[in-house]
Each structure stands twice: as structure tokens, then as C-alpha cells.
Coordinates of C-alpha atoms and ligand atoms in Angstrom, one line a residue:
M25 CA -16.4 1.9 23.3
T26 CA -19.1 4.6 22.4
T27 CA -17.8 8.2 21.9
P28 CA -18.0 11.0 24.4
T29 CA -20.1 13.5 22.5
A30 CA -22.5 13.2 19.7
S31 CA -21.2 15.2 16.8
P32 CA -22.4 13.9 13.3
L33 CA -19.1 12.2 12.9
N34 CA -19.1 10.5 16.3
K35 CA -22.6 9.4 15.4
T36 CA -21.2 7.8 12.2
V37 CA -18.6 5.8 13.9
A38 CA -21.1 4.8 16.8
E39 CA -23.7 3.5 14.3
A40 CA -20.9 1.5 12.3
R41 CA -20.1 -0.1 15.8
R42 CA -23.6 -0.7 16.6
L43 CA -24.1 -2.5 13.3
F44 CA -20.9 -4.6 14.0
D45 CA -22.0 -5.5 17.4
S46 CA -25.3 -6.7 16.0
G47 CA -23.4 -9.4 14.3
K48 CA -24.7 -8.6 10.8
T49 CA -21.4 -8.2 9.2
R50 CA -20.0 -11.5 10.4
P51 CA -21.8 -14.3 8.4
M52 CA -20.0 -15.5 5.4
E53 CA -23.1 -14.8 3.1
A54 CA -23.1 -11.2 4.4
R55 CA -19.4 -10.8 3.6
V56 CA -19.8 -12.2 0.2
G57 CA -22.9 -10.0 -0.4
R58 CA -20.9 -6.9 0.6
L59 CA -17.9 -7.8 -1.7
R60 CA -20.5 -8.3 -4.6
A61 CA -22.0 -4.8 -3.7
L62 CA -18.7 -3.3 -3.9
R63 CA -18.1 -5.0 -7.2
A64 CA -21.5 -3.8 -8.6
M65 CA -20.8 -0.2 -7.3
L66 CA -17.5 -0.1 -9.3
A67 CA -18.9 -1.8 -12.4
E68 CA -22.2 0.0 -12.7
H69 CA -20.6 3.5 -12.3
Q70 CA -17.3 2.9 -14.2
P71 CA -17.9 6.1 -16.5
A72 CA -18.6 8.2 -13.3
F73 CA -15.3 6.9 -11.8
E74 CA -13.4 7.6 -14.8
A75 CA -14.8 11.1 -15.1
A76 CA -14.1 11.8 -11.5
L77 CA -10.5 10.6 -11.8
W78 CA -10.0 12.8 -14.9
N79 CA -11.4 15.8 -13.0
D80 CA -9.0 15.2 -10.1
L81 CA -5.9 14.1 -11.8
H82 CA -6.3 14.3 -15.5
K83 CA -6.2 10.5 -15.2
G84 CA -7.1 9.0 -18.9
P85 CA -9.9 6.3 -19.0
G86 CA -7.3 3.7 -20.0
E87 CA -5.1 4.4 -16.9
A88 CA -8.2 4.8 -14.5
Q89 CA -9.4 1.4 -15.6
L90 CA -6.0 -0.2 -15.2
T91 CA -4.6 1.3 -12.1
E92 CA -7.8 2.0 -10.2
I93 CA -10.9 0.1 -11.2
N94 CA -9.7 -3.1 -12.6
V95 CA -7.1 -3.6 -9.9
T96 CA -9.8 -3.2 -7.2
L97 CA -12.2 -5.5 -9.3
A98 CA -9.4 -8.1 -9.5
E99 CA -8.9 -7.9 -5.6
I100 CA -12.7 -8.4 -5.2
S101 CA -12.6 -11.6 -7.5
H102 CA -9.6 -12.9 -5.9
T103 CA -11.1 -12.5 -2.5
L104 CA -14.4 -14.0 -3.5
R105 CA -12.7 -17.0 -5.0
H106 CA -10.6 -17.8 -1.9
L107 CA -12.5 -16.3 1.0
R108 CA -14.3 -19.4 2.2
R109 CA -11.0 -21.3 2.4
W110 CA -9.1 -18.6 4.2
A111 CA -12.0 -18.3 6.6
R112 CA -12.4 -21.9 7.5
P113 CA -11.4 -22.9 11.0
R114 CA -8.2 -24.8 10.8
R115 CA -7.0 -27.6 13.0
A116 CA -3.8 -26.6 14.8
P117 CA -1.4 -29.1 16.7
A118 CA -1.7 -29.4 20.5
P119 CA 1.6 -30.0 22.0
A120 CA 2.3 -33.5 23.6
A121 CA 2.5 -31.8 27.0
L122 CA -1.2 -30.9 26.8
W123 CA -2.4 -34.3 25.4
P124 CA -5.1 -35.2 25.2
A125 CA -6.3 -31.9 23.8
R126 CA -7.7 -30.3 20.6
A127 CA -6.7 -27.0 19.0
R128 CA -8.2 -25.0 16.3
L129 CA -7.6 -21.5 14.9
V130 CA -10.8 -19.7 14.4
S131 CA -10.7 -16.3 12.6
E132 CA -13.0 -13.4 13.7
P133 CA -13.5 -9.9 12.7
L134 CA -11.7 -6.9 14.5
G135 CA -14.7 -4.7 14.6
V136 CA -14.8 -1.2 12.9
V137 CA -11.9 -0.6 10.4
L138 CA -11.0 3.0 9.4
V139 CA -9.5 3.6 6.0
I140 CA -7.7 6.9 5.4
A141 CA -6.6 7.3 1.8
P142 CA -4.4 9.6 -0.2
W143 CA -5.3 11.4 -3.2
N144 CA -2.9 9.9 -5.9
Y145 CA -4.9 6.6 -6.5
P146 CA -8.1 7.8 -4.7
V147 CA -10.3 4.7 -5.8
Q148 CA -7.7 1.9 -5.4
L149 CA -6.1 3.0 -2.1
L150 CA -9.5 3.5 -0.5
L151 CA -11.4 0.5 -1.7
N152 CA -8.6 -2.1 -1.9
P153 CA -8.2 -2.2 1.8
L154 CA -12.0 -2.1 2.1
V155 CA -12.2 -5.4 0.3
G156 CA -10.1 -7.1 3.0
A157 CA -12.0 -5.3 5.9
L158 CA -15.4 -6.7 4.5
A159 CA -14.0 -10.1 3.7
A160 CA -12.9 -10.3 7.3
G161 CA -16.6 -9.4 8.4
N162 CA -15.7 -5.9 9.7
A163 CA -17.8 -2.7 9.4
A164 CA -15.8 0.1 7.9
V165 CA -15.5 3.9 7.9
L166 CA -13.8 5.4 4.7
K167 CA -12.1 8.8 4.7
P168 CA -11.2 9.6 1.1
S169 CA -8.7 12.3 0.3
E170 CA -10.0 15.9 0.2
L171 CA -7.3 16.6 -2.5
A172 CA -9.2 14.3 -4.9
P173 CA -12.6 16.0 -4.3
A174 CA -14.6 14.6 -7.4
T175 CA -13.6 11.1 -6.5
S176 CA -14.4 11.7 -2.8
A177 CA -17.8 13.1 -3.5
L178 CA -18.7 10.3 -5.9
I179 CA -17.9 7.6 -3.3
A180 CA -19.7 9.5 -0.5
R181 CA -22.7 9.5 -2.8
L182 CA -22.6 5.9 -3.9
V183 CA -21.7 4.1 -0.8
P184 CA -24.9 4.7 1.0
R185 CA -26.8 3.3 -2.1
Y186 CA -24.8 0.2 -2.1
F187 CA -24.3 -0.4 1.6
A188 CA -27.8 0.7 2.8
D189 CA -27.5 -0.9 6.2
G190 CA -24.4 1.3 7.0
A191 CA -21.8 -1.4 7.2
V192 CA -19.7 0.9 5.0
R193 CA -19.7 4.6 5.8
V194 CA -17.9 7.6 4.3
V195 CA -16.6 10.7 6.1
E196 CA -15.4 13.3 3.7
G197 CA -13.0 16.1 4.8
G198 CA -9.3 17.1 5.4
I199 CA -7.4 17.6 8.5
P200 CA -10.0 18.7 11.1
E201 CA -12.4 15.8 10.1
T202 CA -9.4 13.2 10.1
T203 CA -8.3 14.6 13.5
E204 CA -11.7 14.1 14.8
L205 CA -12.1 10.7 13.5
L206 CA -8.7 9.7 15.0
A207 CA -10.0 10.6 18.4
Q208 CA -12.5 7.9 18.1
Q209 CA -12.0 4.2 18.9
F210 CA -11.5 1.8 15.9
D211 CA -10.4 -1.6 15.9
H212 CA -7.9 -1.3 13.1
I213 CA -6.8 1.8 11.2
V214 CA -5.3 1.5 7.6
F215 CA -3.5 4.7 6.6
T216 CA -1.9 5.3 3.2
G217 CA -0.1 8.6 2.8
S218 CA 3.2 10.3 4.1
G219 CA 5.3 9.4 6.9
T220 CA 4.6 12.7 8.6
V221 CA 0.9 12.0 8.8
G222 CA 1.6 8.3 9.4
R223 CA 3.2 9.3 12.8
I224 CA 0.2 11.5 13.6
V225 CA -2.2 8.5 13.0
M226 CA 0.0 6.1 15.0
R227 CA 0.1 8.4 17.8
A228 CA -3.7 8.8 17.9
A229 CA -4.2 5.2 17.5
A230 CA -1.9 4.4 20.5
E231 CA -4.4 6.2 22.7
H232 CA -6.8 3.4 22.1
L233 CA -4.2 0.7 21.5
T234 CA -5.6 0.4 18.0
P235 CA -3.3 -1.7 15.6
V236 CA -2.4 0.1 12.4
T237 CA -1.3 -0.7 8.8
L238 CA 0.7 2.2 7.7
E239 CA 1.3 2.4 3.9
L240 CA 3.9 5.1 3.6
G241 CA 6.2 6.3 0.8
G242 CA 10.0 6.9 0.3
K243 CA 12.5 7.0 -2.4
S244 CA 12.2 3.7 -4.4
P245 CA 15.5 3.1 -6.4
V246 CA 16.3 1.5 -9.7
W247 CA 19.4 -0.1 -10.7
F248 CA 20.1 -0.4 -14.3
D249 CA 23.0 -2.3 -16.1
D250 CA 21.2 -4.4 -18.6
D251 CA 22.6 -3.1 -21.9
A252 CA 21.2 -5.9 -24.0
Q253 CA 17.6 -5.1 -23.0
L254 CA 18.1 -1.2 -22.9
H255 CA 15.1 -0.3 -24.9
R256 CA 12.7 -2.6 -23.2
A257 CA 14.0 -1.7 -19.8
A258 CA 13.8 2.1 -20.6
R259 CA 10.1 1.7 -21.7
R260 CA 9.3 -0.3 -18.6
L261 CA 11.0 2.3 -16.5
A262 CA 9.5 5.3 -18.2
W263 CA 6.0 3.7 -17.9
A264 CA 6.5 3.0 -14.3
K265 CA 7.8 6.5 -13.6
F266 CA 5.5 8.7 -15.5
T267 CA 2.1 6.8 -15.0
N268 CA -0.1 9.2 -13.1
A269 CA 2.6 11.9 -13.6
G270 CA 5.0 10.2 -11.2
Q271 CA 2.5 10.6 -8.4
T272 CA 2.8 6.8 -7.4
C273 CA 4.0 5.7 -4.0
V274 CA 6.0 2.8 -5.7
A275 CA 7.1 4.9 -8.7
P276 CA 10.9 4.7 -9.4
D277 CA 12.2 7.6 -7.7
Y278 CA 15.8 7.7 -9.0
V279 CA 18.0 5.6 -11.2
M280 CA 21.5 4.4 -10.4
T281 CA 23.9 3.2 -13.2
T282 CA 27.5 3.5 -14.2
P283 CA 28.4 6.8 -16.0
D284 CA 29.1 5.1 -19.3
R285 CA 25.6 3.9 -19.5
I286 CA 23.9 7.2 -18.9
P287 CA 23.8 8.6 -22.5
A288 CA 22.4 5.7 -24.1
L289 CA 19.7 5.3 -21.2
V290 CA 18.8 9.0 -21.6
D291 CA 18.2 8.5 -25.4
A292 CA 16.2 5.3 -24.8
L293 CA 14.0 7.0 -22.0
Q294 CA 13.4 9.8 -24.5
D295 CA 12.4 7.3 -27.2
A296 CA 10.0 5.5 -24.7
I297 CA 8.5 8.8 -23.6
T298 CA 7.7 9.8 -27.1
D299 CA 6.3 6.5 -28.1
M300 CA 3.9 6.3 -25.1
W301 CA 2.9 9.9 -24.7
G302 CA 3.9 11.6 -28.1
I303 CA 6.3 14.4 -28.9
N304 CA 4.4 16.8 -26.7
P305 CA 3.0 14.9 -23.7
R306 CA 0.9 17.9 -22.8
T307 CA -1.6 17.1 -25.5
S308 CA -1.7 13.4 -24.6
G309 CA -5.1 12.2 -23.1
D310 CA -3.0 9.5 -21.4
Y311 CA -0.7 11.9 -19.5
G312 CA -1.8 13.1 -16.0
R313 CA -1.5 16.5 -14.1
I314 CA -0.1 17.4 -10.8
V315 CA -2.8 17.2 -8.1
D316 CA -2.7 20.9 -7.0
E317 CA -0.6 24.1 -6.9
R318 CA 1.1 23.3 -3.7
Q319 CA 2.6 20.1 -5.1
F320 CA 3.3 21.9 -8.6
D321 CA 5.4 24.5 -6.7
R322 CA 7.1 22.0 -4.8
L323 CA 8.1 20.0 -7.9
A324 CA 8.9 23.1 -10.0
A325 CA 11.3 24.3 -7.1
L326 CA 13.0 21.0 -7.2
L327 CA 13.8 21.6 -11.0
H328 CA 14.9 25.4 -10.5
G329 CA 18.4 25.9 -11.8
T330 CA 18.6 22.4 -13.0
E331 CA 19.3 21.4 -16.5
A332 CA 17.0 18.6 -17.7
A333 CA 18.3 16.0 -20.1
I334 CA 14.7 15.2 -21.0
G335 CA 11.5 17.4 -20.6
G336 CA 11.7 20.1 -17.9
Q337 CA 8.7 22.1 -19.2
C338 CA 6.3 23.4 -16.5
D339 CA 3.0 25.2 -16.8
R340 CA 1.3 26.2 -13.5
A341 CA -2.0 27.2 -15.0
E342 CA -2.3 23.7 -16.3
R343 CA -0.4 22.0 -13.4
Y344 CA 1.5 20.3 -16.2
I345 CA 5.1 19.0 -15.7
A346 CA 6.6 17.3 -18.6
P347 CA 8.2 13.8 -18.2
T348 CA 11.6 14.9 -17.0
V349 CA 14.9 13.2 -16.7
V350 CA 17.8 14.9 -14.9
T351 CA 21.3 13.6 -14.7
V352 CA 23.0 14.0 -11.3
P353 CA 26.8 13.8 -11.0
T354 CA 28.5 11.7 -8.5
L355 CA 29.1 13.3 -5.1
D356 CA 31.0 12.5 -2.0
R357 CA 28.3 13.5 0.5
P358 CA 25.6 11.0 1.3
A359 CA 24.0 10.3 -2.0
I360 CA 20.3 10.3 -0.9
G361 CA 18.4 11.6 2.1
P362 CA 18.2 15.0 3.7
E363 CA 21.9 15.6 3.6
A364 CA 22.2 14.9 0.0
A365 CA 23.8 17.5 -2.2
H366 CA 20.9 17.7 -4.8
P367 CA 17.5 18.7 -3.9
L368 CA 16.2 15.9 -6.1
L369 CA 17.9 13.2 -3.9
R370 CA 16.8 14.6 -0.5
E371 CA 13.1 13.6 -0.3
E372 CA 10.5 11.5 -2.1
I373 CA 10.0 13.3 -5.5
F374 CA 6.4 12.1 -6.0
G375 CA 6.2 13.7 -9.5
P376 CA 7.4 13.3 -13.1
I377 CA 11.1 14.0 -12.4
L378 CA 13.5 11.0 -12.7
P379 CA 17.2 11.8 -11.5
I380 CA 19.9 9.4 -12.8
L381 CA 22.6 9.1 -10.5
A382 CA 26.1 7.9 -11.6
V383 CA 27.6 5.2 -9.3
D384 CA 30.7 3.1 -9.7
S385 CA 29.1 -0.3 -9.4
A386 CA 25.9 -2.3 -8.2
E387 CA 27.7 -2.7 -4.9
Q388 CA 28.0 1.2 -4.6
A389 CA 24.4 1.4 -5.5
A390 CA 23.5 -1.1 -2.7
Q391 CA 25.3 1.1 -0.3
V392 CA 23.5 4.2 -1.4
I393 CA 20.3 2.4 -0.8
N394 CA 21.4 1.3 2.7
G395 CA 22.5 4.8 3.5
W396 CA 18.9 5.9 4.2
D397 CA 15.4 4.8 5.0
K398 CA 14.3 1.4 3.7
P399 CA 12.3 2.1 0.4
L400 CA 9.0 0.8 -0.5
A401 CA 10.1 -0.8 -3.7
L402 CA 13.4 -1.6 -5.4
Y403 CA 13.6 -2.2 -9.0
V404 CA 16.6 -4.0 -10.7
F405 CA 17.3 -4.1 -14.5
T406 CA 20.1 -6.4 -15.0
S407 CA 20.9 -9.7 -16.8
R408 CA 23.3 -11.0 -14.2
A409 CA 21.9 -13.4 -11.5
R410 CA 24.8 -12.2 -9.1
T411 CA 23.6 -8.6 -9.2
R412 CA 20.0 -9.8 -8.6
R413 CA 21.2 -11.7 -5.6
L414 CA 23.2 -8.6 -4.3
F415 CA 20.2 -6.5 -4.2
E416 CA 17.9 -9.0 -2.7
Q417 CA 20.3 -10.2 0.0
H418 CA 22.2 -6.9 0.8
T419 CA 19.4 -4.3 0.8
S420 CA 15.9 -4.1 2.5
S421 CA 12.8 -2.7 0.8
G422 CA 9.1 -3.3 0.8
A423 CA 9.3 -5.3 -2.3
V424 CA 12.0 -6.2 -5.0
V425 CA 10.9 -6.4 -8.7
H426 CA 13.3 -7.5 -11.5
D427 CA 13.0 -6.1 -15.0
A428 CA 9.8 -4.1 -14.4
G429 CA 8.3 -1.5 -12.1
L430 CA 4.8 -1.2 -10.2
I431 CA 3.6 -4.6 -11.2
H432 CA 3.8 -6.1 -7.7
V433 CA 0.9 -3.9 -6.7
A434 CA -1.4 -5.8 -9.0
A435 CA -0.4 -9.3 -7.5
A436 CA -3.2 -10.0 -5.2
G437 CA -1.3 -13.2 -4.0
L438 CA 1.7 -11.0 -2.6
P439 CA 1.7 -8.9 0.5
F440 CA 1.9 -5.3 -0.3
G441 CA 3.5 -3.0 2.2
G442 CA 6.7 -1.3 3.3
V443 CA 9.3 -1.9 5.8
G444 CA 10.9 0.5 8.3
A445 CA 10.1 3.9 7.2
S446 CA 8.2 2.9 4.2
G447 CA 5.4 1.3 6.3
I448 CA 4.1 -1.0 8.8
G449 CA 2.1 -4.2 8.0
A450 CA 0.9 -5.3 4.6
Y451 CA -2.3 -6.0 2.7
H452 CA -3.8 -7.4 -0.6
G453 CA -5.6 -10.7 -0.9
A454 CA -5.1 -13.3 1.9
Y455 CA -2.8 -10.7 3.6
S456 CA -5.7 -8.3 3.9
W457 CA -7.9 -10.8 5.3
R458 CA -5.3 -11.8 7.8
A459 CA -4.6 -8.1 8.6
F460 CA -8.4 -7.4 9.5
S461 CA -8.9 -10.7 11.3
H462 CA -8.0 -11.9 14.8
L463 CA -6.8 -15.5 14.4
K464 CA -8.1 -16.9 17.6
P465 CA -6.7 -20.2 19.1
V466 CA -9.6 -22.4 20.5
L467 CA -8.2 -25.3 22.8
R468 CA -10.2 -28.1 24.3
K469 CA -9.0 -30.2 27.1
P470 CA -11.1 -33.2 27.9
H471 CA -11.7 -34.0 31.7
T472 CA -11.0 -37.6 31.3
M473 CA -7.2 -38.7 31.3
D474 CA -6.7 -35.8 33.4
T475 CA -2.9 -35.3 32.7
L476 CA -3.1 -31.6 34.0
R477 CA -3.0 -33.1 37.4
L478 CA 0.7 -33.8 36.8
A479 CA 1.2 -30.0 36.6
Q480 CA -0.7 -29.3 39.9
P481 CA 0.6 -29.6 43.4
P482 CA 1.5 -31.4 45.4
F483 CA 4.3 -32.0 42.8
T484 CA 6.1 -35.4 42.8
R485 CA 9.5 -36.0 41.3
R486 CA 8.2 -38.7 39.1
G487 CA 5.3 -36.5 37.7
L488 CA 7.6 -33.5 37.2
R489 CA 10.1 -35.8 35.2
F490 CA 7.3 -37.2 33.2
V491 CA 6.0 -33.6 32.1
K492 CA 9.6 -32.4 31.5
R493 CA 9.9 -35.3 29.0
L494 CA 6.7 -34.4 27.3
M495 CA 7.7 -30.9 27.0
Ligands
NAD271 P1 -0.9 12.7 3.3 O1 -0.2 12.0 4.4 O2 -0.7 14.0 3.1 O3 -2.6 12.5 3.3 C1 -3.2 11.2 3.4 C2 -4.4 11.4 4.2 O4 -4.2 11.9 5.6 C3 -5.5 12.1 3.6 O5 -6.7 11.6 3.7 C4 -5.4 13.5 4.4 O6 -6.8 14.0 4.5 C5 -5.1 13.0 5.7 N1 -4.3 14.0 6.6 C6 -3.4 14.9 6.0 N2 -2.9 15.7 6.9 C7 -3.4 15.2 8.1 C8 -3.2 15.5 9.4 N3 -2.3 16.5 9.8 N4 -3.7 14.8 10.4 C9 -4.7 14.0 10.2 N5 -4.8 13.5 8.8 C10 -4.2 14.1 7.9 O7 -0.5 12.0 1.9 P2 -0.8 12.4 0.4 O8 -0.2 13.6 0.1 O9 -2.2 12.2 0.2 O10 -0.1 11.2 -0.4 C11 1.3 11.3 -0.6 C12 2.3 10.3 0.2 O11 1.4 9.1 0.3 C13 3.4 10.1 -0.4 O12 4.5 10.1 0.5 C14 3.3 8.6 -1.0 O13 4.4 7.8 -1.2 C15 2.4 8.0 0.1 N6 1.7 6.9 -0.6 C16 1.9 5.7 -0.2 C17 1.2 4.6 -0.7 C18 1.4 3.2 -0.2 O14 0.5 2.2 -0.7 N7 2.5 2.8 0.5 C19 0.3 4.8 -1.7 C20 0.0 6.1 -2.1 C21 0.7 7.1 -1.5

């Protein structure tokens, strides 16, 4: 299990393993203590976290609290409230064929969990999986994103103070460091990021037969036909899309509606944007920036030659892209995916550009969704139960949310994860605890009333008949 050479990074992982092997992460009191330490780290340094998020992403304090700090604190509280119940050994049924026997399910930690996080929610997506890993009694190694350097540095500075025994360790860095980390043996890897890197992670994990949770992305669609709730729906849609300047894995990626609804929807989206971020969102303290020039250039290229119905202004020096809405005509080629006619429909946008695609009906929208990779989330704004059922039953996605966007991420009682190309496995709350635990069946068969003899040679016809009946 120990690593072949002794680079500082190998040493970090080896020490985390040694601590785990010492048994110190396992007792319930130790788990609870570590969750409290994590809570204290966030609560005592909230202004520092807000400042780091502002530096990295121009994330205003309100958004930083809501989408990064509070959501992680809520996950910790939820876990502290329920952990003892989740972790209690549970009696399990022993089948009649094995009687007399007793069965229990006992949970045990997996070992050392590696968490690799992206830059877009650099606190939440690093520390939320950590909550589950610690709750399950594991040690952890955290790899924050190098593209959110202020947050990465802050976490690397604070973690050793709050986890002085080394149950949680931080390795900072980019591709070389992550590659080196992935060569080590872990007992579980949680990766949040792109499908391309997800494949690299899974290949590396396969070498050690390490299980993975892959939280990936994709194009999360929206269906809209709720004319009666137009303004409310548009506000929720604009909020879900333009929070963090659209750099959210579950951000609505594109909207589908019928052609007649588009003008009113565009007007309502414009009202909502102005209401939330003002006439000029560039001057709003609540509107984010694109993380770096590379992402800015990618997004600006998507807009090149396209006339925006709303927004469209780009400023490279500030990495600012206005909340932008683009209407896209109906086309006969595959509507989304690499073959799509419009560049905005070929890949995950991951920025503040919202294409509206005209389709004939909800049925056609479902076909569009089913025409490419399964998305991470699907948002349906309709007043018709039949339409809700259509999307729930005839499409597949990580989650479905009706009449809102993003909010399922904050529901600690629900599993959060993708399906197919949008991810493998799920976490949050009990699902995190489950993902980072091994549920071990423990069976006891008393020596007296030795019914096992019936399954042992020499077999008799009567004995076999009896066992068959029991089974
Ligand atoms: P990314 O895949 O580029 O990077 C994620 C992490 O992988 C970083 O820590 C990075 O250092 C590391 N990494 C990058 N290249 C690597 C390589 N070649 N080898 C090893 N490690 C490497 O993702 P990103 O750009 O930070 O985030 C954007 C993507 O993440 C989007 O696709 C988005 O949808 C997805 N995402 C998903 C979720 C989710 O919860 N499902 C949340 C946020 C983002």
C-alpha cells in the first residue's frame, strides 16, 4: 500500500494512510470532532473565504455565503444531526435456508479518500465531499483547483491548523501534481470536473482498482411553456443561469420553447437580469467574472458573429461577459452535441450565454435531450402535469427540477450526481456517508442446530428436498 518513491507528495499520502491505519479516524467521537473542526474553519474565517472567492471569481459576499459557505455548513449540520443513526449497525434478515443465523450490516471507512475539485465552486466542491469522507471515518487528501489560486492557498494554510493530526491534507497544484497524486493508491477518489479529465482519473484509478465518484458536467436543458408564470419563471431561470457568471455545472445550458413564446421570454429575461444585476451588470458587486483568459476566449469565440437578443458585451481585460441571451433558429441537423449547427449547441457552455432554441413541442424537446449525452440536470417550467410526466418518464438526467433551477444542489437529503456522461455515483448527506463507507455484512451461524449439515455430503434425497424447500 505504501508508495514506491518518497517525493513530498508521496510522503503526504503515506502519512495520511499511516494515520488511517492507526485507527484514529474511526471512532464516532473523532468523526464528530473533525466535522466540528471543519465547521469552525469555515465559520471563523468566513471573511477570508469571501475575499479569496472575490479574488478568484469576483464572487460577491452574498453569493459566496449562499453557494459556497452556507451550503457546506448546512451539509455539516445535516451530517452531524444524522450521523450516529446512519452509522449504527443494522440488523439484516438471514434467509430461512441459513437458519438459525444472525446477520448485521456494519459500516466501515474505506481508508484514504482523494478529493479533486474544480475552480467554479472551489470551496463547496472541495469541502462538501470532505464532509462525507470524514463522517464515514476516512482520512482525506484534498486537491483544490489551481485555477482558483486564492481559495486554494487559503485552504492549504488553514487545513493544517484545524486538522493538526493530519487526517486532512492538502496538495496544491495543477496537472503534474494531480498526475503524481493519481499514481498513488487511494481507497476512493471523488473527482469534480470535465468529462475529459474524468476519463483520465478513472483510468488512473483502474490501475489500483480504486472506486470513483465522478461529478461531471454536460448541457443541462430547460423546457419552458408556463405562460401564466412567465415573469417568475424567467427570474428563476436568469438567476440559475447567470449566478457565478454561468460557471455552474448545473446551470441551465439552453432553453427550449415554442417559437411563439420566444419574444415574451426574452423580454421577461431582460427584466429579470436588470432587476437582479442592474442596467449595467458590469458595475454590480453581485455579478461574477470569467475565471481566466482561456475560458474568456473560448466563450467570446462562441459569440463571434452571433447577434445577441440580450447582452453580448465582452471585455477581455476584466474577463467580463454580460448576461447574454441568443435565440437560435430550428435546424434539421441534430439539435445538440458535436454535430449541431450552432457552436453554442455543440458543447457545454459553462459561461453566461443562454441560447433559446425553438422547437415544435415538449415531445420534440424530449427528443432533442435524448439525442445526446444524458445531462446533469433538467429544468421544466410548465403548469401541465402531463408535460412534467413526459420529461420525468421519457428523458434521463442526473436530476429533474420543476419550476426552478440549481436548488437540488442545496438539498442535503437528496443524492447529487450525474448519469451516463454527466457522472458516476452521487453524494450529499447520507449518500456521501454511504459512498465513502463499506457496508459490511456480518453473519453468525451458531454451532447448535447444525442445519449446515444438510448442505454437506454425503447428500440424501430427503435432506436436499428439505433445503430446496427452505430456499
Ligand atoms: P477540469 O476537469 O479541467 O479540472 C478539474 C480538476 O482536475 C482540477 O483540480 C485540475 O487541476 C485537475 N486536472 C485538470 N487537467 C488534468 C489532467 N490532465 N490530469 C489530471 N488532473 C487534471 O474541470 P474545471 O475546468 O475545473 O471545471 C469545469 C468542468 O467541471 C465543467 O465540465 C463542469 O460542468 C464540471 N463540473 C461539474 C460539477 C458537478 O458537480 N458535477 C461541478 C462543477 C463543475
